[in-house]
Each structure stands twice: as structure tokens, then as C-alpha cells.
CSV table of C-alpha atoms and ligand atoms in Angstrom, one decimal:
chain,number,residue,atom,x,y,z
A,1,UNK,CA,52.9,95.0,-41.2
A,2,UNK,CA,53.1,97.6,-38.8
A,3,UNK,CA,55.0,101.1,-39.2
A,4,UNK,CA,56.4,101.1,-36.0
A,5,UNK,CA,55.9,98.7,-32.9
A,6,UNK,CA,56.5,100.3,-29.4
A,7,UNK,CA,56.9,97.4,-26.7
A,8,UNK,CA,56.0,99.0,-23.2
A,9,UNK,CA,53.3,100.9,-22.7
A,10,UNK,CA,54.9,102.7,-19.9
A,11,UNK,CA,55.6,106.9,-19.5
A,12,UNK,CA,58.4,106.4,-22.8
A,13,UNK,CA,56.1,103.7,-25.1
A,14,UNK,CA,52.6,105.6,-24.5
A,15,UNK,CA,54.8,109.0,-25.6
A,16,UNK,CA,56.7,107.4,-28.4
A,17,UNK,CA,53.0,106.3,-29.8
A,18,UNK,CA,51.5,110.2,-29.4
A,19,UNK,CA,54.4,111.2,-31.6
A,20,UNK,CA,54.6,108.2,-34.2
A,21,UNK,CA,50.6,108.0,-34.8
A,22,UNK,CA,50.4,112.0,-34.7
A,23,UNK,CA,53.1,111.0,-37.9
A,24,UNK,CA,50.9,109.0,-39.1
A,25,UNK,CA,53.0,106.3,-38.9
A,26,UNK,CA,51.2,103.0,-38.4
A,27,UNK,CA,52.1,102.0,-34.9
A,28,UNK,CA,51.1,99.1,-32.4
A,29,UNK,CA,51.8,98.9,-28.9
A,30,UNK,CA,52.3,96.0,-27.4
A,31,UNK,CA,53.0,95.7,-23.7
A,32,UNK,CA,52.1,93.1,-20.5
A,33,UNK,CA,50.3,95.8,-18.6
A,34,UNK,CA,49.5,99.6,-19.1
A,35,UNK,CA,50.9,102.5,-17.2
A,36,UNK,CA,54.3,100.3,-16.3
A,37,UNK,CA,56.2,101.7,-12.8
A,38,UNK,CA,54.3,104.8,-12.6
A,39,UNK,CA,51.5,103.3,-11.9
A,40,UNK,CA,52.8,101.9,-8.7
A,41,UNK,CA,53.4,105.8,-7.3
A,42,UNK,CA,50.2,106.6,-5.4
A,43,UNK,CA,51.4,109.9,-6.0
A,44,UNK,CA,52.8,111.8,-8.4
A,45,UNK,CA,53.9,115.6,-8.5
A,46,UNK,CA,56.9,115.9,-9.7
A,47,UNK,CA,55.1,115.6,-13.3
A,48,UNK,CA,54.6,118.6,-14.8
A,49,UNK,CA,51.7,120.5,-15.5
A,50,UNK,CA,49.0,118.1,-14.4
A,51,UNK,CA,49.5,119.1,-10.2
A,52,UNK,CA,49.6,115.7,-8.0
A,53,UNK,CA,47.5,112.5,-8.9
A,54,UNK,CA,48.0,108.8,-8.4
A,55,UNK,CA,50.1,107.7,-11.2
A,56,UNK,CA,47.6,105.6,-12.7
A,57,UNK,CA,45.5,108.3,-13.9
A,58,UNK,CA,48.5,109.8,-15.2
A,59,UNK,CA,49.1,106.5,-17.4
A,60,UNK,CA,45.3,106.2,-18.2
A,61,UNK,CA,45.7,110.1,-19.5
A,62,UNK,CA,48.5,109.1,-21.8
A,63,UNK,CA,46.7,105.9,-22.8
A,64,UNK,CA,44.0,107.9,-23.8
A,65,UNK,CA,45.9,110.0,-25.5
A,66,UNK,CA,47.8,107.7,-27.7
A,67,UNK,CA,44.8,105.4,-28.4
A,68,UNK,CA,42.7,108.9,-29.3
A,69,UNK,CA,46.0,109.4,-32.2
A,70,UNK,CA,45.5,106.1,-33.0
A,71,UNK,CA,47.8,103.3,-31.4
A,72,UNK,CA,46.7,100.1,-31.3
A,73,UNK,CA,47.2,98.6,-28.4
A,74,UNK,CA,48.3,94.5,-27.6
A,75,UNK,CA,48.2,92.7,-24.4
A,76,UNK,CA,50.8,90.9,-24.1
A,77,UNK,CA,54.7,89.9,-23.0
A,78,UNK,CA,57.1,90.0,-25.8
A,79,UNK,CA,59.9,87.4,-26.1
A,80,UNK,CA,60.9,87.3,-28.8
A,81,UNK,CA,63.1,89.7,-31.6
A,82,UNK,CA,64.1,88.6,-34.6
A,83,UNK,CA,65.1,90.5,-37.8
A,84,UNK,CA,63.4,90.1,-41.2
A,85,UNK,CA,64.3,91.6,-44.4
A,86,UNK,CA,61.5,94.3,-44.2
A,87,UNK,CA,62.6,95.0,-40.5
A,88,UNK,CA,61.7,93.1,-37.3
A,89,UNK,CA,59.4,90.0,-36.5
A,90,UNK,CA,58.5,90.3,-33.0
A,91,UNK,CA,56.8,87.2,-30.9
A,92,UNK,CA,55.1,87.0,-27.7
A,93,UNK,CA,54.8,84.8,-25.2
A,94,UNK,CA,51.2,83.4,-26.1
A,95,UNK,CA,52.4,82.5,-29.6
A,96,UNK,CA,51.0,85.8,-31.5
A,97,UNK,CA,53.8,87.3,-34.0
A,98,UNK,CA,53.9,90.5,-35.6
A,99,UNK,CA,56.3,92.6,-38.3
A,100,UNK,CA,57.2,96.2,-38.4
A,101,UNK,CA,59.9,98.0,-40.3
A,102,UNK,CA,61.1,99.9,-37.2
A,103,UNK,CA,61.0,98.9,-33.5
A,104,UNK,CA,60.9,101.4,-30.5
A,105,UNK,CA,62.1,99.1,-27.5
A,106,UNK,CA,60.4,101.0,-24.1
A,107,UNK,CA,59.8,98.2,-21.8
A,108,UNK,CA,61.4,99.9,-18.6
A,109,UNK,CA,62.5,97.7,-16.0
A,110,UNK,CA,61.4,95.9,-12.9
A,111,UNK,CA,62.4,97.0,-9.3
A,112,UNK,CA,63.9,93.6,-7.6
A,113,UNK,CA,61.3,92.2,-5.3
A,114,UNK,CA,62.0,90.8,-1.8
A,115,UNK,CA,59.0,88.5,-2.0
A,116,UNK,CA,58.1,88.9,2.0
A,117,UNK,CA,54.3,88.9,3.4
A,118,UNK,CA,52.3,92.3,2.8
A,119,UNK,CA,55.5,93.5,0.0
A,120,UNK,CA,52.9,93.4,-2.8
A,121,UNK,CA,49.6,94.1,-0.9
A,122,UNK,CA,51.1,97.7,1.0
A,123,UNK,CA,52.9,98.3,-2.7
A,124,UNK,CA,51.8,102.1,-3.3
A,125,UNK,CA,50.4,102.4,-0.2
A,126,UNK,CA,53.4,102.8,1.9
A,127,UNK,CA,55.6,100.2,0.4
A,128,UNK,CA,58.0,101.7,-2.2
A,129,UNK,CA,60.9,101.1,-4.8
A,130,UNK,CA,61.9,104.6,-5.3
A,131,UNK,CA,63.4,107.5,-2.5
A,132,UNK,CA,63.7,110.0,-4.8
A,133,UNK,CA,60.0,109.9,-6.2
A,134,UNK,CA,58.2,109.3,-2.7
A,135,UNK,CA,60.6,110.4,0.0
A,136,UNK,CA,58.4,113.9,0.3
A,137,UNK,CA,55.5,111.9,0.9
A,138,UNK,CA,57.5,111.2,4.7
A,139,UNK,CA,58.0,114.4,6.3
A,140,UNK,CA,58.3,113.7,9.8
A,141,UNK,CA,57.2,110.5,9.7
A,142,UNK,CA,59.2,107.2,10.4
A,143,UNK,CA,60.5,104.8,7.3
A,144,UNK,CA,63.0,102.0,6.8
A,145,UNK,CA,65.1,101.8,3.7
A,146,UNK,CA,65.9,98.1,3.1
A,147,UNK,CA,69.6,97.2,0.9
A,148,UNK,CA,72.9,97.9,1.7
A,149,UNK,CA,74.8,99.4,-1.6
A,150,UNK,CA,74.4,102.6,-3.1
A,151,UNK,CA,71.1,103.4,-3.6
A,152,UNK,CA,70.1,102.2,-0.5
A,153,UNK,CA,72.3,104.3,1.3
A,154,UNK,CA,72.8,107.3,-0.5
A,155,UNK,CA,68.7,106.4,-0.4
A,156,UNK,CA,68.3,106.1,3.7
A,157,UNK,CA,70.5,110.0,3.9
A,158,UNK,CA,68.1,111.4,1.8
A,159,UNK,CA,65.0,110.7,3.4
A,160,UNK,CA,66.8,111.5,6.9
A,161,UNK,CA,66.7,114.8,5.6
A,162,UNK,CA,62.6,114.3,5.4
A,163,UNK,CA,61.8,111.9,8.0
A,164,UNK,CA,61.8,112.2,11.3
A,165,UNK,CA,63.6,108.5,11.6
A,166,UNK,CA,65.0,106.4,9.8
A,167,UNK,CA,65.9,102.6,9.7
A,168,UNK,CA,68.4,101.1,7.6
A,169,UNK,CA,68.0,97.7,7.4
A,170,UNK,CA,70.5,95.3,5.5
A,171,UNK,CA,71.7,91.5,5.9
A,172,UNK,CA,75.5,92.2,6.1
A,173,UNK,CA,77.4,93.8,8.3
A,174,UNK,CA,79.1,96.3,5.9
A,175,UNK,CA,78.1,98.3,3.2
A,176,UNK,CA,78.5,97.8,-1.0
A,177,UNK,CA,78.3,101.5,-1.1
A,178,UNK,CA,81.2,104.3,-1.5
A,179,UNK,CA,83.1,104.7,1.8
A,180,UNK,CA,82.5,108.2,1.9
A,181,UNK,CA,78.7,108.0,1.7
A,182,UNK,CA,79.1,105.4,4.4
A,183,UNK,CA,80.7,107.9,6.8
A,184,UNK,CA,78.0,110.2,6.2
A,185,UNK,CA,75.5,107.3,7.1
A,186,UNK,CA,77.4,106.4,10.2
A,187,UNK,CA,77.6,109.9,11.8
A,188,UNK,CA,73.7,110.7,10.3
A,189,UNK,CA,71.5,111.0,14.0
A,190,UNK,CA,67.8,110.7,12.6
A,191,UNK,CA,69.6,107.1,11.0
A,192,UNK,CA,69.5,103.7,12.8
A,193,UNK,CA,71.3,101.2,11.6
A,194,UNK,CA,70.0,97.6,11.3
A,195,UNK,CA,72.5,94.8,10.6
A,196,UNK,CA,72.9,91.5,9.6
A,197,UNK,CA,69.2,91.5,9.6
A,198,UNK,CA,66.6,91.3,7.2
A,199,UNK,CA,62.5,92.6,7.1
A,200,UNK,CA,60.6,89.4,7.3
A,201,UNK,CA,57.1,91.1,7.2
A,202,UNK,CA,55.3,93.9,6.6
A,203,UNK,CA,52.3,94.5,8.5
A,204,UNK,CA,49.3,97.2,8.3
A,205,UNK,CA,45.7,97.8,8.3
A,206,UNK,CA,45.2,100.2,4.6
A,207,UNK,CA,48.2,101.2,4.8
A,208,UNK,CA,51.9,100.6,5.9
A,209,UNK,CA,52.4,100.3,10.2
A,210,UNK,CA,55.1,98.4,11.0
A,211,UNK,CA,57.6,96.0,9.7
A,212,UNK,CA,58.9,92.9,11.5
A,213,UNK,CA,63.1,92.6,11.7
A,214,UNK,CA,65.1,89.2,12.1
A,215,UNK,CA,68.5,89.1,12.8
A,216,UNK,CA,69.7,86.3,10.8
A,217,UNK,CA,72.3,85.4,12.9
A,218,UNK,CA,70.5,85.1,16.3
A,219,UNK,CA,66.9,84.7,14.4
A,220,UNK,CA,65.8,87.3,17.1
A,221,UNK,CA,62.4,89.4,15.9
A,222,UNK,CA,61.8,92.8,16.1
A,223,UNK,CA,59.0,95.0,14.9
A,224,UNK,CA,59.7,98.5,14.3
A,225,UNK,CA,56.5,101.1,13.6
A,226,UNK,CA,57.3,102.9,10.4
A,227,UNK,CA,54.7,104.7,7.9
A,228,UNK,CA,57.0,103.4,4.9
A,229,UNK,CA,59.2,100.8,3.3
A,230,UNK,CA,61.5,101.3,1.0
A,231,UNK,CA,62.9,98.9,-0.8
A,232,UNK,CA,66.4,100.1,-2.4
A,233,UNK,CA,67.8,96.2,-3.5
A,234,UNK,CA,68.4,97.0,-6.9
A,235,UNK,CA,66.5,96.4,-10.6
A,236,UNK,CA,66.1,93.6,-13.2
A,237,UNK,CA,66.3,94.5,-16.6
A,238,UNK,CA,65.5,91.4,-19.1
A,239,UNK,CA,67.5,92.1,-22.1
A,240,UNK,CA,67.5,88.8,-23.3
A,241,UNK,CA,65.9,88.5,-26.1
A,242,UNK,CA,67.4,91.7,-27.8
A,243,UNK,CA,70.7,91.3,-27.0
A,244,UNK,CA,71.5,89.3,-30.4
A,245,UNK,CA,70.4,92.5,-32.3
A,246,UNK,CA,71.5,95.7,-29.9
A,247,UNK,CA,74.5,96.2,-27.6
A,248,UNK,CA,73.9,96.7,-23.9
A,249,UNK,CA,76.2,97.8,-21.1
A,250,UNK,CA,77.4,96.2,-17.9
A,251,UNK,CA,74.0,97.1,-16.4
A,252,UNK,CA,72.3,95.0,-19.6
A,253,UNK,CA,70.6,98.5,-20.3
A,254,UNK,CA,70.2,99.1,-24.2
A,255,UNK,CA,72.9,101.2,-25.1
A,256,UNK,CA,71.3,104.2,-27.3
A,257,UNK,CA,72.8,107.8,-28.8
A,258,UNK,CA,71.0,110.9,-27.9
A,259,UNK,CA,68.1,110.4,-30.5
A,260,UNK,CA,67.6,107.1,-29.1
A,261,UNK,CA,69.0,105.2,-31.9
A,262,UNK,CA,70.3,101.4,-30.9
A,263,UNK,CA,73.4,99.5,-32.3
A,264,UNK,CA,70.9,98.1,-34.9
A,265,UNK,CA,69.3,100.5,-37.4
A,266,UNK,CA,65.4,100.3,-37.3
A,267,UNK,CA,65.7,99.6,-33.6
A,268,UNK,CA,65.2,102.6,-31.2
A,269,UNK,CA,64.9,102.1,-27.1
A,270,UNK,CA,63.7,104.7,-24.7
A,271,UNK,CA,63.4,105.2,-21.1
A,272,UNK,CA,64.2,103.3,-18.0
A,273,UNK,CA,65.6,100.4,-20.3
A,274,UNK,CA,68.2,102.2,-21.3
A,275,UNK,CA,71.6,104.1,-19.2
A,276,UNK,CA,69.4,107.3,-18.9
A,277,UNK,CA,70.3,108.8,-15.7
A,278,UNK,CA,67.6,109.7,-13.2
A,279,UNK,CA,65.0,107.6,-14.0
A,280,UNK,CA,61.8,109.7,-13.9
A,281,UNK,CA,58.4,109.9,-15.4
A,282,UNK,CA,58.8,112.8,-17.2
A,283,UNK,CA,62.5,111.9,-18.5
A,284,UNK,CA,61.1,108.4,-20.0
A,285,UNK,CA,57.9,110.3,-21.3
A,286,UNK,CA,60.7,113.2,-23.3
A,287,UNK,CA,62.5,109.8,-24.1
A,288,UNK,CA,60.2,108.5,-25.9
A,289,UNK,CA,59.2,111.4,-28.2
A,290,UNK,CA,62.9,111.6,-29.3
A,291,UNK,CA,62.8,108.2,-30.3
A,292,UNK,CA,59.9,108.2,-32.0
A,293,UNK,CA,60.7,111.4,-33.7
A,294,UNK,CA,64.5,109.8,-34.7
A,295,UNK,CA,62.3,106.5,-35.7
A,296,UNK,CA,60.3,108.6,-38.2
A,297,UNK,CA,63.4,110.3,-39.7
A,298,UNK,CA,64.8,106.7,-40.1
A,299,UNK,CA,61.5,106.0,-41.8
A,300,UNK,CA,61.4,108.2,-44.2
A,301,UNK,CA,65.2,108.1,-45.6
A,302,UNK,CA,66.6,111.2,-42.9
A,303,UNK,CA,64.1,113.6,-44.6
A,304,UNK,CA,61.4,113.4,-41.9
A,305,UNK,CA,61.4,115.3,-38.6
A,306,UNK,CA,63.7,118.8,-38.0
A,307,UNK,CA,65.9,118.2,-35.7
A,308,UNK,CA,64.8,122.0,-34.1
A,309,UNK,CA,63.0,124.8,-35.0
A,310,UNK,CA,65.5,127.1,-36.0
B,401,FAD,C1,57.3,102.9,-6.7
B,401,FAD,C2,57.8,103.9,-7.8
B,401,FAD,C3,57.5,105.2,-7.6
B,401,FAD,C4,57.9,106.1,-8.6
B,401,FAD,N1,57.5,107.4,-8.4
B,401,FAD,C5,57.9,108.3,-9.3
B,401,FAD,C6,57.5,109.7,-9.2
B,401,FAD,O1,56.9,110.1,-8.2
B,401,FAD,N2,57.9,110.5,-10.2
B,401,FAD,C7,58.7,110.1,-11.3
B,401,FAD,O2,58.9,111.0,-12.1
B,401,FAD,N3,59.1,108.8,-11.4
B,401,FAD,C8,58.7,107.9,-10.5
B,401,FAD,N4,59.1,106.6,-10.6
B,401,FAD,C9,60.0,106.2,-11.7
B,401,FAD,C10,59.1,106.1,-13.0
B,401,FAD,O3,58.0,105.4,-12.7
B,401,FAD,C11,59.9,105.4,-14.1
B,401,FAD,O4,61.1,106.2,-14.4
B,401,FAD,C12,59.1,105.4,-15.4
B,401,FAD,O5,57.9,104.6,-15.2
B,401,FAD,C13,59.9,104.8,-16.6
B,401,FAD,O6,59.0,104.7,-17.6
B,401,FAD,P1,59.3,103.6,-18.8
B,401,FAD,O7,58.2,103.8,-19.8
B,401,FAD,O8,60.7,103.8,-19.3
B,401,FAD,O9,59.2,102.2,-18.2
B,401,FAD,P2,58.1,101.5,-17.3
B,401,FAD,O10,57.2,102.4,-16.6
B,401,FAD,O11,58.8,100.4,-16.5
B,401,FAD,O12,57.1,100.8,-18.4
B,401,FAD,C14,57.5,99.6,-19.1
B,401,FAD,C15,56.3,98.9,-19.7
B,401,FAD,O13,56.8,97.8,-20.4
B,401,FAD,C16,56.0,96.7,-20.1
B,401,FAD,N5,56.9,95.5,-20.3
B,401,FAD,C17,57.9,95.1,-19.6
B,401,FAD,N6,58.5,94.0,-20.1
B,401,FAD,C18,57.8,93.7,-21.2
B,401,FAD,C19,57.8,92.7,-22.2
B,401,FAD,N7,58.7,91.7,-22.2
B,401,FAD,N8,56.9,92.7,-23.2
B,401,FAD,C20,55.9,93.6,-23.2
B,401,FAD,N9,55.8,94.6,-22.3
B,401,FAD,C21,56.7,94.7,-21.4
B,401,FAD,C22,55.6,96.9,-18.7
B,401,FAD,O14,54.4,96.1,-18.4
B,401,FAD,C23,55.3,98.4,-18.7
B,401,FAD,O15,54.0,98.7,-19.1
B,401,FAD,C24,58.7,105.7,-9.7
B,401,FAD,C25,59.0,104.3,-9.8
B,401,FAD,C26,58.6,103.4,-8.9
B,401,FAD,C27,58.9,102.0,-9.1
């Protein structure tokens, strides 16, 4: 019987761990890989205090970190939530099972993959899932945002600002995204917009060189040089087998209170998995410690952690 079990070993489980171990708190963490999204940035500096790395030695920092405190950690996808009557019996996929008393859900979320030729291979090495975490990486260079509703957009007008050009590329011929950020997009000069078309390929030697454009309707083929892709199509969040025990929103993001408390006592989430805005590194790593610090105070009867220093 664990203390506390953290699934995700992402920015917000790895943190949560520092902080619940560091209680003393018996904690596991189990998660399918280590490092979660940010290890897919081949470039990080917006974290503070550590100037830019690739993000998987930022992960392998705070796995080191959390393991040195004493985390244990479990490879392994989890699929399975139930509650007991001394907390939570969690299973995973392979068969294993494990209790706790408390439960810190941090299992982020997945960026929706196009499934093309060279999407996985060019991933972190011009190939992309997030504008606002890599769009300084393209300063007068060429790119091409691929979706069509608001990220996308709103996406493609920010890194105009950067890039010398940009190429908006989305299978309809109008936009999901809010009319007056569409405006913008149509009078934007450094913008190009590609409709009714979709990237078949992406192409490159080490890195990112060009992508190859159909036009679904005419099944012509382009191929446009461009240093990066990014892909703006929206997330998947798999809630599914915590949604009989906490309440999620429209987004089936775990709905939490600003200590990270779920509907269900004993269960805590953290992170990209739940409605916190600006999904960031350093926002799911301060996630994480709140939850874990709000997990130990559920622990121990509302007598554990201050809630500040004063
Ligand atoms: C390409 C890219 C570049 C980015 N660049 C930056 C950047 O430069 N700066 C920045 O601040 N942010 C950046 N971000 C955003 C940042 O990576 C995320 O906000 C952050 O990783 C969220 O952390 P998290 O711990 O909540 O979730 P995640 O990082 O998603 O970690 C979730 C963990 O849970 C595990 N998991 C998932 N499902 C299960 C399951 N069922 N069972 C067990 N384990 C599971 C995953 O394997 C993973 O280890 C970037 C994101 C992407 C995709």
C-alpha cells in the first residue's frame, strides 16, 4: 500500500513526487514513458533557471531528482481506477495492480497526430505541436502551421510575427476559429493561405525541409520548403477510466480547485490534464507541487502543509 501514487511522470507527476517523498510520504510513480511532452521540445528556455537545454535533460534532471527523494518509479499504462475502502486500486494495462490512500492524477495529454510520412521521424527536429513553445526557434525562417480552428490560427499570426513566411494549411475552405482572428489572418502579408488541402509528407535530411501539399479536391501536389511544421489540430485527453470517480469538463479535462483537489476526495490531478490555462512546463511542474502539497494535508487530517508562510 502506497502513500500516494502519481500517474505521469511528466513536468506535474515528477514535481508532485519531489514534494510528496520530501514528505515522506510513500509515493510510486507510475507512468508509460518518462519526461511526457517536454521531452519532445528539442529546446527549452522558457524554463526557468536552468538557461536552454533539450527537454529531455530537463525531464532526466527532475527524474533524478525525484528518484534521489525516493519515488519509485513503474513502467507502465494505467487503465484502470477503482476505489477501495482504504483509497484507490489502480490497474495497468499488463495486469499489475496497486493501492494507495491518495491518488495524484498527472498524466498530461497527447497532441492529435496526423499520422503522415516523416510526422514522427522530424518530431523535435522541426516538426512541432506547440507555437507558443517553439515559435522563437523560427526567426526569419519559413514554417507552415497545419489546422484550421483556433489554435491554428491564432497559432499561424503568431509566428508571422517571427517567421519570415508562413503557410497555413487546412482541408476546408473556412475557418472553425473566431471571425475576428480570421480577419486578422486574411489581411496578415508574411501569411499564405493553403485551402482545401492537406500535408501529405514531410520530407528532410536531419532535420525538417520541405512538406508536400495536396489539394484534396483536384489531388494536385505541391511541395513548399519550410524549416518547420506545426501541427495545431488539436489534443486527446483519455479520461476514461477516471470519469466514474472525478468530474471533467466539456474538454474531458479533470476538473480541479486551486489546490488541485478533484470531485473525489483522495483524488488530486495536476497539469496539462486538467483546464489549466497556458499549458507550460513550468505551470505543470508548480501544478504538481500544489497537489502534492494539498494531497499531504488531505493525508494527514488538514493538519499537514501551511498553506503560506505568513
Ligand atoms: C512539441 C512540444 C513542445 C513544447 N515546448 C514547450 C516549451 O518550450 N516550454 C514549455 O514550457 N512547454 C512546452 N510544451 C508544453 C509542455 O511540454 C507541457 O505543458 C507539459 O509537458 C505538461 O506536463 P504534464 O506533466 O502535465 O504532462 P505530460 O508532459 O503530458 O506528461 C504526462 C505523462 O503521463 C504519462 N501518461 C499518459 N497517459 C498515461 C497512462 N494512461 N498511464 C500512465 N502514464 C501515462 C505520459 O507517458 C507522460 O510521461 C511543449 C509541448 C509540446 C507537445
Amino acid at each position: 500500500m502506497y502513500d500516494v501514487i502519481i500517474v505521469g511522470a511528466g513536468a506535474a507527476g515528477l514535481t508532485a513526487a519531489i514534494y510528496t517523498c520530501r514528505k515522506k510520504l510513500r509515493t510510486a510513480i507510475i507512468s508509460i514513458d518518462v519526461g511526457g511532452q517536454t521531452n519532445l521540445t528539442s529546446h527549452i528556455e522558457n524554463y526557468p533557471g536552468t538557461g536552454p537545454m533539450h527537454g529531455m535533460e530537463l525531464m532526466q534532471r527532475f527524474q533524478n531528482e525525484a528518484i534521489g527523494f525516493g519515488a519509485e518509479l513503474i513502467m507502465g499504462k494505467v487503465n484502470k481506477v477503482d476505489k477501495t475502502e482504504k483509497g484507490f486500486k489502480i490497474g495497468l494495462a499488463n495486469g499489475e495492480e496497486y493501492e494507495c490512500k491518495a491518488l495524484i492524477l498527472a498524466y498530461g495529454k497527447v497532441p492529435r497526430s496526423l499520422g503522415i510520412e516523416g510526422e514522427e521521424k522530424f518530431m523535435g527536429r522541426g516538426v512541432t505541436t506547440c507555437v507558443t513553445c517553439d515559435a522563437p526557434l523560427y526567426k526569419n525562417r519559413e514554417a507552415v502551421v497545419i489546422g484550421g480552428g483556433n489554435s491554428a490560427v491564432e497559432g499561424a499570426l503568431e509566428l508571422a510575427t517571427i517567421a519570415r513566411k508562413v503557410y497555413l494549411v487546412h482541408r476546408r475552405g473556412t475557418f472553425r476559429a473566431d471571425e475576428i482572428t480570421v480577419e486578422k489572418l486574411k489581411e496578415n502579408k508574411n501569411i499564405e493561405l493553403v485551402l482545401n488541402s492537406v500535408v501529405a509528407k514531410i520530407v528532410g535530411g536531419k532535420n525538417v525541409e520541405s512538406v508536400e501539399v495536396e489539394n484534396i479536391a483536384t489531388k494536385e501536389k505541391k511541395f513548399f520548403k519550410v524549416d518547420g511544421v506545426f501541427i495545431e489540430i488539436g489534443y486527446v485527453v483519455d479520461t476514461s477510466f477516471v470519469q466514474h470517480l472525478v468530474k471533467v469538463n466539456e474538454r474531458k479535462e479533470i476538473i480541479v480547485d486551486e489546490r488541485g483537489n478533484t470531485s473525489c476526495p483522495g483524488i488530486f490531478a495536476a497539469g496539462d490534464i486538467t483546464p489549466v490555462p497556458y499549458k507550460q512546463t513550468v505551470i505543470a511542474a508548480g501544478d504538481g507541487s500544489k497537489a502534492a502539497l494539498e494531497c499531504y494535508r488531505w493525508l494527514t487530517g488538514g493538519k499537514g502543509a501551511v498553506l503560506d508562510w505568513s
